[in-house]
Structure formats: C-alpha cells, structure tokens
Amino acid sequence: MMPSDVQYRLEGVSKAFHLDGVEVQALRSIDLTIQQGELIVFLGPSGSGKSTLLNLLGGLDRPSSGMVYYGAMDLSNADDRTLTRFRREKLGFVFQSYNLASSLTAAENVRLATDLVSDPLPADQALRLVGMQDRTNHFPSQLSGGEQQRVAIARAIAKRPEVLLCDEPTGALDIQTGIRVLSVIQQIHHEFRPTVVIITHNSVIGKIADRVCYVSDGRVNRIETNQEQLSASELQW
C-alpha cells in the first residue's frame, strides 16, 4: 500500500516519440513520488523532458514504459474517458500562453471551467483571490499579459483542484509581473493547499518550492529540498 500522503508515484517511466522515422527519447526511467500538498518545481532547459513529464502527470499523455499512479489510480493504462474525467475533477492547468477564449470576459472564461465540476468557486470569488475583481467584465484583449495569466489561474482554481499544474507560468512575462503571478500561486497554495507542480527553466523560481527536481536529458538528475522557502516578493531575478 502507498502512504496516504503520496499523491503521484512514477516507477521506471520512459517516454519516446517517433519523428520522421527517428525515435526521440524524451524521458528515461524516472522514479519519483510527489507528496500531497507540496509545491514542487521541475527545473531544466528547453528539451530536457519537463513538459513531457507534466503531460504525464496531467493525464494528457501516457508513458511508453513504466507506471504513473495518482493515488491508487493507474494513469498509464486508463482509457480516454477515465483520463478526461480525471483532468476535469482533479486538476487545474495554467499554461504559458494563457489559453483564454478571446470572445469571453474574464468572468465568463472562469465560468467556462466551473460548468464542468460539481462544487466550484463562484467566478467572482476566484477572480477576487487573484486580485482581478475589478476586471471581471473585461475581455482578454483589454488585459495585460499578467492580468490574463491571473485570470487563467482563477479559472484553474475555481474548480477547487487537488493539483495545480503550471507550465512555464511566467515565461511570457516581465520580471515584476512574473513575481506578482508567482505570489498569486503561492497565495493559492497557502490558502487551499493543492499540490502545485511548476515547470520552468528559471532557476530563481525554485526558491519558492518545497522541493526542486533538476531535469536534463530526460532524467531527474537530483532533487533538492528547500530548508527555507522564499516568498515570491523576495526573489532576486
């Protein structure tokens, strides 16, 4: 039996892609556990395999070999319907590109996600949590990049997810806006205690994490525990 505080368990996980008849090994024999409620950062350069790893955790892809478990759920062999339900009920996603519907207001973008779950946060409450309560009726084209990212975070957390998966959430932002977005993610983590997984190439972001996993060449090469986490406002970029 797995300890109750282990949310994800990866055993010998590898992932290969075939491009133009050539096999590309994206992940190589990864063994890893992620604890419930921790904030963990996967740090590595472009092409290191961290995005592929995030896709496996999010049930967006399956490993070529090895096993990915979420609690007792085997994500490696789950069918598409099960994975769709898993993503809808358990996960919130935050992407570098925001992925907001341009024809919907901030509040409508949040409601688009909450319509899929049974006990969501009201859209206005979710937007208030990220400091966007005065922009609820604005369209994405009327918002800055940082504001759009905060709406995307509101959309993700409105589902009350068990896990928040963040794919380079500050990658398209300037330093000060990035710090504000990270502050919002930290605030959500402190208040609601979801497991938060952030992938990034920026080593500074690792300072806000409970643990940092260093990824290169498809492998997790080392894992470091932060004895003293920093708040996002203390980061020196």
PDB file of C-alpha atoms in Angstrom, residues 18 24 69-70 89 96 98 151-152 160-161 202 209 223:
ATOM      1  CA  HIS A  18       8.845   8.923 -33.292  1.00  0.00           C
ATOM      2  CA  VAL A  24      13.414  10.559 -29.696  1.00  0.00           C
ATOM      3  CA  TYR A  69      -0.092   6.409 -10.379  1.00  0.00           C
ATOM      4  CA  TYR A  70      -2.321   9.102  -8.917  1.00  0.00           C
ATOM      5  CA  GLU A  89     -12.341  16.592 -11.492  1.00  0.00           C
ATOM      6  CA  GLN A  96       2.389  29.982 -20.529  1.00  0.00           C
ATOM      7  CA  TYR A  98      -2.964  31.727 -21.018  1.00  0.00           C
ATOM      8  CA  VAL A 151      -7.475  35.128 -14.952  1.00  0.00           C
ATOM      9  CA  ALA A 152      -6.072  31.793 -16.134  1.00  0.00           C
ATOM     10  CA  ARG A 160     -11.134  23.526  -6.453  1.00  0.00           C
ATOM     11  CA  PRO A 161      -8.494  21.205  -7.945  1.00  0.00           C
ATOM     12  CA  ASN A 202      14.300  29.812 -14.471  1.00  0.00           C
ATOM     13  CA  ALA A 209       9.361  25.413  -3.782  1.00  0.00           C
ATOM     14  CA  ILE A 223      16.233  16.515  -6.069  1.00  0.00           C
TER      15      ILE A 223
END
